[in-house]
Coordinates of C-alpha atoms and ligand atoms in Angstrom, one line a residue:
X1461 CA 20.7 -0.1 10.7
X1462 CA 21.1 -1.9 7.4
X1463 CA 19.3 -4.7 5.7
X1464 CA 21.2 -7.9 5.9
X1465 CA 22.7 -8.8 2.5
X1466 CA 20.4 -11.8 2.1
X1467 CA 17.2 -10.5 3.7
X1468 CA 14.1 -11.7 2.0
X1469 CA 10.4 -11.4 2.8
X1470 CA 10.2 -15.2 3.1
X1471 CA 12.5 -15.1 6.1
X1472 CA 10.1 -12.7 7.9
X1473 CA 7.4 -15.3 8.9
X1474 CA 4.7 -13.6 6.9
X1475 CA 1.6 -15.6 5.8
X1476 CA 1.4 -17.2 2.4
X1477 CA -1.3 -14.7 1.0
X1478 CA 1.0 -11.8 1.9
X1479 CA 4.1 -13.4 0.4
X1480 CA 2.1 -14.1 -2.7
X1481 CA 1.1 -10.4 -3.1
X1482 CA 4.7 -9.2 -2.5
X1483 CA 5.8 -11.5 -5.3
X1484 CA 3.0 -10.0 -7.5
X1485 CA 3.8 -6.4 -6.7
X1486 CA 7.4 -7.1 -7.4
X1487 CA 9.0 -6.1 -4.1
X1488 CA 12.3 -7.9 -4.2
X1489 CA 13.5 -7.6 -0.6
X1490 CA 12.4 -5.8 2.5
X1491 CA 13.6 -2.2 2.9
X1492 CA 15.6 -1.5 6.0
X1493 CA 12.6 -0.2 8.0
X1494 CA 10.6 -3.2 7.0
X1495 CA 13.4 -5.7 7.8
X1496 CA 13.4 -4.2 11.3
X1497 CA 9.8 -3.4 12.0
X1498 CA 8.1 -6.5 10.6
X1499 CA 9.6 -9.0 13.0
X1500 CA 9.3 -6.6 16.0
X1501 CA 5.6 -6.1 15.3
X1502 CA 4.9 -9.7 14.6
X1503 CA 6.4 -10.5 18.0
X1504 CA 4.0 -8.1 19.6
X1505 CA 6.3 -5.3 20.5
X1506 CA 5.6 -1.6 20.3
X1507 CA 7.8 0.2 17.9
X1508 CA 9.1 3.7 17.4
X1509 CA 10.1 4.1 13.8
X1510 CA 12.0 7.1 12.7
X1511 CA 11.3 7.1 9.0
X1512 CA 9.9 9.3 6.4
X1513 CA 7.8 8.8 3.3
X1514 CA 9.6 6.7 0.7
X1515 CA 11.3 4.4 3.1
X1516 CA 8.6 1.7 2.7
X1517 CA 7.1 2.5 6.1
X1518 CA 3.5 1.8 5.1
X1519 CA 4.3 -1.9 4.3
X1520 CA 6.5 -1.9 7.4
X1521 CA 3.4 -1.7 9.6
X1522 CA 0.6 -2.9 7.2
X1523 CA 2.2 -6.3 6.5
X1524 CA 2.6 -7.4 10.1
X1525 CA -0.8 -6.0 11.1
X1526 CA -2.4 -7.9 8.3
X1527 CA -0.6 -11.0 9.3
X1528 CA -2.3 -10.8 12.7
X1529 CA -5.8 -9.9 11.6
X1530 CA -8.6 -12.4 12.3
X1531 CA -10.8 -12.3 9.2
X1532 CA -13.7 -14.0 10.9
X1533 CA -14.1 -11.0 13.2
X1534 CA -15.5 -7.9 11.6
X1535 CA -14.8 -5.3 14.3
X1536 CA -11.8 -2.9 14.0
X1537 CA -8.6 -4.6 15.1
X1538 CA -6.2 -2.0 13.8
X1539 CA -6.6 1.8 13.8
X1540 CA -4.2 3.9 11.9
X1541 CA -4.1 7.7 12.5
X1542 CA -2.8 9.8 9.7
X1543 CA -2.4 13.6 9.5
X1544 CA -4.1 14.2 6.2
X1545 CA -6.9 12.7 4.2
X1546 CA -4.5 12.1 1.3
X1547 CA -2.3 10.0 3.5
X1548 CA -5.3 8.2 5.0
X1549 CA -6.5 7.2 1.6
X1550 CA -3.0 6.2 0.5
X1551 CA -2.5 4.0 3.5
X1552 CA -6.0 2.4 3.2
X1553 CA -5.2 1.7 -0.5
X1554 CA -1.9 0.0 0.5
X1555 CA -3.8 -2.2 3.0
X1556 CA -6.2 -3.1 0.2
X1557 CA -3.4 -4.1 -2.1
X1558 CA -1.5 -6.1 0.4
X1559 CA -4.7 -7.9 1.5
X1560 CA -5.6 -8.9 -2.0
X1561 CA -5.5 -12.6 -1.2
X1562 CA -7.3 -12.3 2.1
X1563 CA -11.0 -12.8 1.4
X1564 CA -13.4 -11.0 3.8
X1565 CA -10.9 -8.3 4.5
X1566 CA -12.2 -4.7 4.8
X1567 CA -10.3 -1.5 5.4
X1568 CA -12.1 1.8 5.8
X1569 CA -10.6 5.3 5.4
X1570 CA -12.5 7.9 7.4
X1571 CA -11.6 11.6 7.1
X1572 CA -13.2 15.0 7.2
X1573 CA -14.9 16.3 4.2
X1574 CA -16.5 13.0 3.3
X1575 CA -20.1 12.3 4.0
X1576 CA -20.4 11.0 7.5
X1577 CA -23.5 8.9 6.5
X1578 CA -21.4 6.9 4.1
X1579 CA -18.8 6.3 6.7
X1580 CA -21.5 5.3 9.2
X1581 CA -22.9 2.8 6.7
X1582 CA -19.4 1.3 6.1
X1583 CA -18.6 1.2 9.8
X1584 CA -21.8 -0.7 10.5
X1585 CA -20.9 -3.2 7.8
X1586 CA -17.6 -3.9 9.6
X1587 CA -13.9 -3.3 8.8
X1588 CA -10.9 -4.9 10.4
X1589 CA -8.7 -1.9 9.7
X1590 CA -9.8 1.8 10.1
X1591 CA -7.5 4.5 8.8
X1592 CA -8.5 8.0 9.7
X1593 CA -7.6 11.5 10.4
X1594 CA -7.8 12.4 14.1
X1595 CA -10.7 14.8 13.9
X1596 CA -13.0 12.4 12.2
X1597 CA -12.0 9.5 14.3
X1598 CA -12.9 11.5 17.4
X1599 CA -16.2 12.4 15.9
X1600 CA -17.0 8.7 15.4
X1601 CA -15.8 7.8 18.9
X1602 CA -18.1 10.4 20.3
X1603 CA -21.0 9.2 18.3
X1604 CA -20.2 5.7 19.3
X1605 CA -20.2 4.6 15.7
X1606 CA -16.6 3.5 16.2
X1607 CA -15.5 1.5 19.1
X1608 CA -11.9 0.7 20.0
X1609 CA -12.9 -1.8 22.7
X1610 CA -11.5 -4.8 20.8
X1611 CA -8.6 -3.0 19.2
X1612 CA -5.3 -4.9 19.0
X1613 CA -3.0 -2.4 17.3
X1614 CA -2.7 1.3 16.9
X1615 CA -0.5 3.0 14.3
X1616 CA 0.4 6.7 14.4
X1617 CA 1.7 7.6 11.0
X1618 CA 3.7 10.8 10.5
X1619 CA 3.3 11.7 14.1
X1620 CA 5.4 14.9 13.7
X1621 CA 3.1 16.0 10.9
X1622 CA 0.1 15.5 13.3
X1623 CA 1.9 17.6 15.9
X1624 CA 2.6 20.3 13.3
X1625 CA -1.0 20.4 12.3
X1626 CA -2.2 20.8 15.9
X1627 CA -3.7 17.3 16.3
X1628 CA -1.5 15.9 19.1
X1629 CA -4.1 16.5 21.8
X1630 CA -6.7 14.7 19.7
X1631 CA -4.3 11.9 19.2
X1632 CA -3.8 11.5 22.9
X1633 CA -7.5 11.7 23.5
X1634 CA -7.9 8.8 21.0
X1635 CA -5.1 6.8 22.6
X1636 CA -6.9 7.2 26.0
X1637 CA -10.0 5.6 24.5
X1638 CA -8.1 2.5 23.3
X1639 CA -7.6 -0.6 25.5
X1640 CA -4.6 -0.6 27.6
X1641 CA -3.3 -3.9 26.2
X1642 CA -2.8 -2.7 22.6
X1643 CA 0.2 -2.6 20.5
X1644 CA 1.4 0.8 19.3
X1645 CA 3.6 1.6 16.3
X1646 CA 4.6 5.2 16.0
X1647 CA 6.3 6.6 12.9
X1648 CA 7.8 10.0 12.7
X1649 CA 10.4 11.6 10.5
X1650 CA 11.7 13.8 13.3
X1651 CA 11.5 13.5 17.1
X1652 CA 10.3 16.8 18.6
X1653 CA 9.9 16.9 22.4
X1654 CA 6.1 16.6 22.2
X1655 CA 6.4 13.4 20.3
X1656 CA 8.9 12.0 22.6
X1657 CA 6.5 12.7 25.5
X1658 CA 3.8 10.8 23.7
X1659 CA 6.1 7.8 23.1
X1660 CA 7.1 7.8 26.8
X1661 CA 3.5 7.9 28.0
X1662 CA 1.8 5.5 25.5
X1663 CA 4.4 3.2 24.2
X1664 CA 5.4 0.1 26.2
X1665 CA 9.1 -0.5 26.0
X1666 CA 9.3 0.2 22.3
X1667 CA 11.8 -1.2 19.9
X1668 CA 13.5 1.8 18.4
X1669 CA 14.2 1.7 14.7
X1670 CA 16.2 4.4 13.1
X1671 CA 17.6 4.4 9.7
X1672 CA 21.1 5.5 10.2
X1673 CA 22.3 8.0 7.6
X1674 CA 26.1 7.6 7.2
X1675 CA 27.8 10.6 5.8
X1676 CA 29.8 9.9 2.7
X1677 CA 31.5 12.1 0.2
X1678 CA 31.3 11.3 -3.5
X1679 CA 33.5 13.8 -5.1
X1680 CA 33.9 12.6 -8.6
X1681 CA 30.2 12.3 -9.2
X1682 CA 28.1 15.3 -10.4
X1683 CA 24.9 14.9 -8.4
X1684 CA 21.8 16.5 -9.7
X1685 CA 18.1 16.2 -9.0
X1686 CA 15.0 17.0 -11.1
X1687 CA 11.5 17.8 -9.8
X1688 CA 9.0 15.7 -11.6
X1689 CA 5.5 14.4 -10.8
X1690 CA 5.1 10.6 -11.1
X1691 CA 2.9 10.9 -14.2
X1692 CA 5.6 12.6 -16.3
X1693 CA 8.6 10.5 -15.2
X1694 CA 8.9 8.4 -18.3
X1695 CA 8.7 11.5 -20.5
X1696 CA 11.3 13.3 -18.3
X1697 CA 13.5 10.2 -18.5
X1698 CA 13.5 10.0 -22.3
X1699 CA 14.2 13.7 -22.5
X1700 CA 17.2 13.4 -20.3
X1701 CA 18.4 10.4 -22.3
X1702 CA 18.1 12.5 -25.5
X1703 CA 19.9 15.5 -24.2
X1704 CA 22.6 14.0 -22.0
X1705 CA 25.7 12.6 -23.7
X1706 CA 26.0 9.2 -22.2
X1707 CA 27.7 5.9 -22.7
X1708 CA 26.4 3.3 -20.3
X1709 CA 23.4 4.0 -17.9
X1710 CA 22.0 2.3 -14.9
X1711 CA 18.5 3.3 -14.0
X1712 CA 17.2 2.3 -10.6
X1713 CA 13.5 1.3 -10.2
X1714 CA 11.9 0.1 -7.0
X1715 CA 10.3 -3.1 -8.1
X1716 CA 11.1 -6.0 -10.3
X1717 CA 7.9 -5.3 -12.4
X1718 CA 9.0 -1.7 -12.8
X1719 CA 12.4 -2.7 -14.1
X1720 CA 10.8 -4.8 -16.8
X1721 CA 8.2 -2.3 -17.7
X1722 CA 10.7 0.5 -17.9
X1723 CA 13.2 -1.5 -20.0
X1724 CA 10.4 -2.4 -22.4
X1725 CA 9.4 1.3 -22.7
X1726 CA 12.9 2.4 -23.4
X1727 CA 13.4 -0.4 -26.0
X1728 CA 10.2 0.8 -27.7
X1729 CA 11.8 4.3 -27.8
X1730 CA 14.9 3.0 -29.5
X1731 CA 17.3 2.5 -26.6
X1732 CA 19.2 -0.8 -26.2
X1733 CA 18.0 -1.7 -22.7
X1734 CA 17.5 -4.6 -20.4
X1735 CA 16.0 -5.2 -17.0
X1736 CA 18.1 -6.6 -14.2
X1737 CA 16.3 -8.0 -11.2
X1738 CA 16.3 -10.8 -8.6
X1739 CA 13.7 -12.8 -10.6
X1740 CA 16.3 -13.4 -13.3
X1741 CA 18.6 -16.4 -13.0
X1742 CA 22.2 -15.7 -12.1
X1743 CA 23.3 -16.7 -15.6
X1744 CA 20.9 -14.3 -17.2
X1745 CA 22.0 -11.5 -14.9
X1746 CA 25.6 -12.1 -15.7
X1747 CA 24.8 -12.1 -19.4
X1748 CA 23.0 -8.8 -19.0
X1749 CA 25.9 -7.2 -17.2
X1750 CA 28.3 -8.5 -19.9
X1751 CA 26.1 -7.1 -22.6
X1752 CA 26.4 -3.7 -20.9
X1753 CA 30.2 -4.1 -20.6
X1754 CA 30.5 -5.0 -24.3
X1755 CA 28.2 -2.2 -25.4
X1756 CA 25.6 -4.6 -26.8
X1757 CA 23.2 -2.7 -24.6
X1758 CA 23.5 0.8 -23.2
X1759 CA 20.9 0.9 -20.5
X1760 CA 20.2 -1.4 -17.6
X1761 CA 17.1 -0.9 -15.5
X1762 CA 17.8 -2.5 -12.1
X1763 CA 16.6 -3.0 -8.6
X1764 CA 19.0 -2.3 -5.7
X1765 CA 19.6 -5.9 -4.9
X1766 CA 20.4 -7.0 -8.5
X1767 CA 22.7 -4.0 -9.1
X1768 CA 24.8 -4.6 -6.0
X1769 CA 28.4 -4.7 -6.9
X1770 CA 28.2 -4.0 -10.6
X1771 CA 31.5 -2.7 -11.8
X1772 CA 31.3 -1.5 -15.4
X1773 CA 33.6 1.4 -16.2
X1774 CA 31.5 2.7 -19.1
X1775 CA 28.6 3.7 -16.8
X1776 CA 28.5 7.4 -17.2
X1777 CA 25.1 7.9 -15.6
X1778 CA 23.1 6.6 -12.7
X1779 CA 19.5 7.6 -12.8
X1780 CA 17.5 7.2 -9.7
X1781 CA 14.1 6.9 -11.4
X1782 CA 12.5 5.8 -8.2
X1783 CA 13.7 7.4 -4.9
X1784 CA 15.9 5.0 -2.9
X1785 CA 14.5 3.8 0.4
X1786 CA 17.4 5.3 2.4
X1787 CA 20.5 7.3 2.0
X1788 CA 22.8 4.3 2.1
X1789 CA 21.2 2.8 -0.9
X1790 CA 21.5 6.1 -2.6
X1791 CA 25.2 6.1 -2.0
X1792 CA 25.4 2.5 -3.2
X1793 CA 23.5 3.2 -6.3
X1794 CA 25.5 6.3 -7.4
X1795 CA 28.7 4.4 -6.7
X1796 CA 28.0 2.4 -9.9
X1797 CA 29.3 5.4 -11.9
X1798 CA 32.5 7.4 -11.5
X1799 CA 34.5 4.2 -11.4
X1800 CA 38.1 3.6 -12.3
X1801 CA 39.1 7.2 -11.7
X1802 CA 36.4 8.6 -14.1
X1803 CA 33.8 11.1 -13.4
X1804 CA 30.1 10.3 -13.4
X1805 CA 26.7 11.8 -13.3
X1806 CA 23.9 10.9 -10.9
X1807 CA 20.4 12.2 -11.5
X1808 CA 17.7 11.8 -8.9
X1809 CA 14.0 12.0 -9.7
X1810 CA 12.1 13.7 -6.9
X1811 CA 8.4 14.4 -6.5
X1812 CA 7.2 17.1 -4.1
X1813 CA 6.3 14.4 -1.5
X1814 CA 9.8 13.0 -1.5
X1815 CA 11.5 16.3 -0.6
X1816 CA 12.5 15.1 2.8
X1817 CA 14.5 12.1 1.4
X1818 CA 16.2 14.5 -0.9
X1819 CA 17.3 16.6 2.1
X1820 CA 18.5 13.5 3.9
X1821 CA 20.5 12.5 0.9
X1822 CA 22.2 15.9 0.7
X1823 CA 23.1 15.6 4.4
X1824 CA 24.5 12.1 4.0
X1825 CA 26.6 12.9 0.9
X1826 CA 27.6 16.3 2.3
X1827 CA 26.9 17.7 -1.1
X1828 CA 23.9 19.8 -2.1
X1829 CA 22.4 18.3 -5.2
X1830 CA 22.1 20.7 -8.0
X1831 CA 18.6 21.2 -9.3
X1832 CA 18.4 20.3 -13.0
X1833 CA 15.8 21.7 -15.3
X1834 CA 14.2 19.4 -17.8
X1835 CA 15.6 20.2 -21.2
X1836 CA 13.0 22.2 -23.1
X1837 CA 11.3 21.0 -26.3
X1838 CA 13.4 23.3 -28.4
X1839 CA 16.6 21.8 -27.1
X1840 CA 15.3 18.3 -27.8
X1841 CA 14.3 19.3 -31.3
X1842 CA 17.7 20.8 -32.1
X1843 CA 19.5 17.7 -30.7
X1844 CA 17.4 15.5 -32.9
X1845 CA 18.1 17.6 -36.0
X1846 CA 21.8 17.5 -35.2
X1847 CA 21.7 13.7 -34.8
X1848 CA 19.6 13.3 -37.9
X1849 CA 22.2 15.2 -39.9
X1850 CA 24.9 13.1 -38.5
X1851 CA 23.1 9.9 -39.5
X1852 CA 22.9 11.1 -43.1
X1853 CA 26.6 11.9 -43.1
X1854 CA 27.4 8.5 -41.6
X1855 CA 25.2 6.7 -44.1
X1856 CA 26.8 8.4 -47.1
X1857 CA 30.2 7.4 -45.8
X1858 CA 29.4 3.8 -45.0
X1859 CA 26.8 2.5 -47.5
X1860 CA 26.9 2.0 -51.2
X1861 CA 24.1 4.2 -52.4
X1862 CA 24.3 3.5 -56.2
X1863 CA 20.9 1.8 -56.4
X1864 CA 19.2 4.4 -54.3
X1865 CA 20.7 7.3 -56.2
X1866 CA 19.3 5.8 -59.4
X1867 CA 15.9 5.3 -57.8
X1868 CA 15.8 9.0 -56.8
X1869 CA 16.9 10.1 -60.3
X1870 CA 14.2 8.0 -61.9
X1871 CA 11.6 9.3 -59.6
X1872 CA 12.5 13.0 -59.8
X1873 CA 12.6 12.9 -63.6
X1874 CA 9.3 11.1 -64.0
X1875 CA 7.6 13.4 -61.6
X1876 CA 9.4 16.5 -62.8
X1877 CA 10.4 17.6 -59.3
X1878 CA 13.7 18.6 -57.8
X1879 CA 15.9 16.2 -55.8
X1880 CA 15.6 18.3 -52.7
X1881 CA 11.8 18.2 -52.8
X1882 CA 12.1 14.4 -52.9
X1883 CA 14.7 14.5 -50.1
X1884 CA 12.4 16.6 -47.9
X1885 CA 9.6 14.0 -48.3
X1886 CA 12.0 11.2 -47.3
X1887 CA 13.2 13.1 -44.3
X1888 CA 9.6 13.6 -43.2
X1889 CA 9.0 9.9 -43.5
X1890 CA 12.1 9.0 -41.5
X1891 CA 11.4 11.2 -38.5
X1892 CA 7.8 10.2 -38.0
X1893 CA 8.6 8.1 -34.9
X1894 CA 10.9 10.8 -33.5
X1895 CA 9.6 14.1 -34.7
X1896 CA 12.2 16.7 -35.5
X1897 CA 9.7 19.5 -34.8
X1898 CA 9.3 18.3 -31.2
X1899 CA 7.0 20.6 -29.2
X1900 CA 5.6 18.7 -26.2
X1901 CA 6.1 20.4 -22.9
X1902 CA 6.1 18.6 -19.5
X1903 CA 4.4 20.6 -16.8
X1904 CA 6.6 21.4 -13.7
X1905 CA 5.3 20.0 -10.4
X1906 CA 3.0 22.4 -8.8
X1907 CA 4.9 22.4 -5.6
X1908 CA 8.4 23.5 -6.1
X1909 CA 11.1 22.8 -3.6
X1910 CA 11.8 25.2 -0.8
X1911 CA 15.3 25.8 0.2
X1912 CA 15.5 26.8 3.8
X1913 CA 18.5 27.7 5.8
X1914 CA 21.2 25.2 5.5
X1915 CA 21.2 24.0 9.1
X1916 CA 17.5 23.5 9.2
X1917 CA 17.1 21.5 6.0
X1918 CA 15.6 18.4 7.5
X1919 CA 12.8 20.2 9.3
X1920 CA 9.7 21.6 7.8
X1921 CA 9.4 25.4 8.4
X1922 CA 7.6 25.9 11.6
X1923 CA 4.6 28.2 11.8
X1924 CA 4.7 31.5 13.7
X1925 CA 3.0 31.3 17.0
X1926 CA 2.5 35.1 17.2
X1927 CA -0.9 35.2 15.6
X1928 CA 0.4 35.6 12.0
X1929 CA 0.9 32.8 9.6
X1930 CA 2.2 33.5 6.2
X1931 CA 1.4 31.0 3.6
X1932 CA 4.4 28.8 2.9
X1933 CA 3.8 29.2 -0.8
X1934 CA 1.3 31.4 -2.6
X1935 CA 0.0 29.6 -5.6
X1936 CA -0.3 32.4 -8.1
X1937 CA -3.1 30.6 -10.0
X1938 CA -5.3 30.0 -6.9
X1939 CA -7.7 32.8 -6.1
X1940 CA -8.1 33.2 -2.4
X1941 CA -11.0 34.6 -0.4
X1942 CA -10.8 35.8 3.1
X1943 CA -13.0 34.0 5.6
X1944 CA -13.8 34.9 9.2
X1945 CA -13.9 32.4 12.0
X1946 CA -15.3 33.1 15.4
X1947 CA -12.4 31.9 17.4
X1948 CA -9.2 33.8 18.3
X1949 CA -6.6 34.5 20.9
X1950 CA -9.0 34.6 23.7
X1951 CA -9.9 30.9 23.1
X1952 CA -6.2 30.1 23.0
X1953 CA -6.2 29.3 19.3
X1954 CA -3.0 29.2 17.3
X1955 CA -2.6 29.4 13.5
X1956 CA -1.5 25.8 13.6
X1957 CA -4.9 24.8 15.1
X1958 CA -6.7 26.6 12.3
X1959 CA -4.6 25.0 9.5
X1960 CA -5.1 21.6 11.1
X1961 CA -8.8 21.9 11.4
X1962 CA -9.4 23.3 8.0
X1963 CA -6.9 21.0 6.2
X1964 CA -8.4 18.0 7.7
X1965 CA -12.1 18.7 7.9
X1966 CA -12.3 20.4 4.5
X1967 CA -9.7 18.4 2.8
X1968 CA -7.9 21.5 1.7
X1969 CA -4.2 20.9 1.2
X1970 CA -2.4 23.0 3.9
X1971 CA -0.3 24.7 1.1
X1972 CA -3.5 26.2 -0.2
X1973 CA -4.3 27.8 3.1
X1974 CA -3.2 31.4 2.9
X1975 CA -2.6 34.1 5.4
X1976 CA -4.1 33.7 8.9
X1977 CA -4.6 36.6 11.2
X1978 CA -5.6 36.1 14.8
X1979 CA -7.6 38.7 16.7
X1980 CA -8.9 38.5 20.2
X1981 CA -12.2 36.9 19.6
X1982 CA -12.1 36.1 15.9
X1983 CA -9.6 35.3 13.2
X1984 CA -9.3 35.6 9.4
X1985 CA -8.0 33.1 7.0
X1986 CA -7.5 33.1 3.3
X1987 CA -8.8 30.0 1.5
X1988 CA -9.3 29.0 -2.1
X1989 CA -12.3 30.9 -3.5
X1990 CA -15.5 29.0 -4.4
X1991 CA -15.8 26.7 -1.4
X1992 CA -18.8 24.5 -1.9
X1993 CA -21.8 25.3 0.3
X1994 CA -21.9 21.9 2.0
X1995 CA -18.3 22.1 2.9
X1996 CA -18.8 25.6 4.4
X1997 CA -21.8 24.3 6.4
X1998 CA -19.6 21.4 7.6
X1999 CA -16.8 23.8 8.6
X2000 CA -19.2 26.0 10.6
X2001 CA -19.7 23.2 13.0
X2002 CA -16.1 22.1 13.3
X2003 CA -14.6 22.9 16.7
X2004 CA -11.2 24.4 17.4
X2005 CA -10.2 24.2 21.0
X2006 CA -13.7 23.2 21.7
X2007 CA -15.3 26.3 20.1
X2008 CA -17.3 26.0 16.9
X2009 CA -15.5 27.8 14.1
X2010 CA -18.7 29.3 12.7
X2011 CA -16.9 30.2 9.5
X2012 CA -18.3 32.9 7.2
X2013 CA -17.1 35.0 4.3
X2014 CA -15.3 38.0 5.6
X2015 CA -16.8 41.3 4.5
X2016 CA -14.6 42.7 1.9
X2017 CA -12.1 40.6 0.1
X2018 CA -11.6 38.8 -3.1
X2019 CA -7.9 38.7 -3.7
X2020 CA -5.6 37.1 -6.1
Ligands
AMP1204 P1 6.2 4.5 1.7 O1 7.4 4.9 2.4 O2 5.4 3.6 2.5 O3 5.4 5.7 1.3 O4 6.5 3.6 0.4 C1 7.2 4.2 -0.7 C2 7.1 3.3 -2.0 O5 7.9 2.2 -1.9 C3 5.7 2.8 -2.3 O6 5.4 3.1 -3.6 C4 5.8 1.3 -2.1 O7 4.9 0.6 -2.9 C5 7.2 1.0 -2.3 N1 7.8 -0.1 -1.6 C6 7.5 -0.4 -0.3 N2 8.2 -1.4 0.2 C7 9.0 -1.8 -0.9 C8 10.0 -2.9 -1.1 N3 10.3 -3.7 -0.2 N4 10.5 -3.0 -2.3 C9 10.2 -2.1 -3.3 N5 9.3 -1.1 -3.2 C10 8.7 -1.0 -2.0

């Protein structure tokens, strides 16, 4: 499935307040998943979207749902279930942004680990959209503080994640409590059998939306990726630009606003750059591309749409500053380099959350992307020194320095100092904006990428069902304590149930949940040390397979 060439949000029959906000946030055109989902949901269909994070799936359901909301009514009209509290918050925030021009709109995230009293207060006040994790939503349904009676739409976000975390039965229980005549949108990156069963049982003739990943080979392009957290992207980018020998560069950003901001930041750092986006007139766009061709500028920061078809042979580098929405647009983007029989370099910025798209890209291009390390401060410093020396040489060769030599002579004689002391002071002044003794380090993302077996790259590693769960990753700097919970094999508990319950109810990221060992009537689990008392109290009451966990510190262990 591809986006039609001329697709625009305006064609999608969205309301004026939504179109206005899309203009403000700078989305230029719908991503493929949006182009397909928005009309289908607006028409009232159920949908089954096979899409992962980064494809724009949140807006794919949030926009049509918002379009249909009746602001005069305060009861929940849309319920979104998400596997983790982080995602629930993220989705709720997205709704809030997209509903910026819809007065009276309320969205409420509800998840474990947050005070239930606060949630009860907010629920009483009314919210048209509720975004929650399954455990907490069930809790509220049981207490009758949340009613799904008048629910119009239901979204299951990252359904395979919910399955992986052991929530699928809870999800089904919640679905059973929703009216029969509701719309369901289910999103999942993969389609395990259990999810297929849910779709068959609860979705009514769904429109299936799958982003096709064509396989393509791009042999003359050196493809690399770099792990970087969003906060440090701009520093990472400038470092790459300082250390990579480049001629022309195209940097891809997701939004029109981002292209302008980034081009301005690069200008401020001394790079001849311009933005290229759909807000610019055709004439201005052509002029920008011409400037790049004629080396009047070296860097163009573009959106996908604006960069379509650019053919400039001096482009040595394509930098995917923001992850593309699908593998096809990745292939389009990197095709801007390596033209006219030349070789090119493509560098992809990837945050830990975007790992899946990275795998999908590797599959589509049939080429593993090489991990690239960010050039260290020392390398940058020595590059700068080298360049600085070259600038001195170039200046001596090309400029008449008579006046300046006389000035230096005069100064050094009057001050009784040597010429090289004066030169050192001048060098110091010249490098202030770009220090030659560069020392800043950029921290690596905390979660580094896992390379699984080649064939299984698209899947997350599955957890052992044999009663042992090894932590996916042991964070060396997180001290773990062993806790005991009073449920085990006899209660039919699996490690996945335990991870799910703890991750959701205590808001502990599943990667920080350590080794789990199941015994017949109890289990042990390693968790970050220093769990707050109220969280422990809360977890004691949390039920796994209908048995209270009754968590307590295991006698014995403080481990590192
Ligand atoms: P998601 O897949 O929902 O996690 O979205 C990934 C990112 O893409 C978010 O930062 C969105 O703000 C952004 N995004 C979503 N739709 C578009 C669009 N049509 N154009 C540009 N950016 C978008």
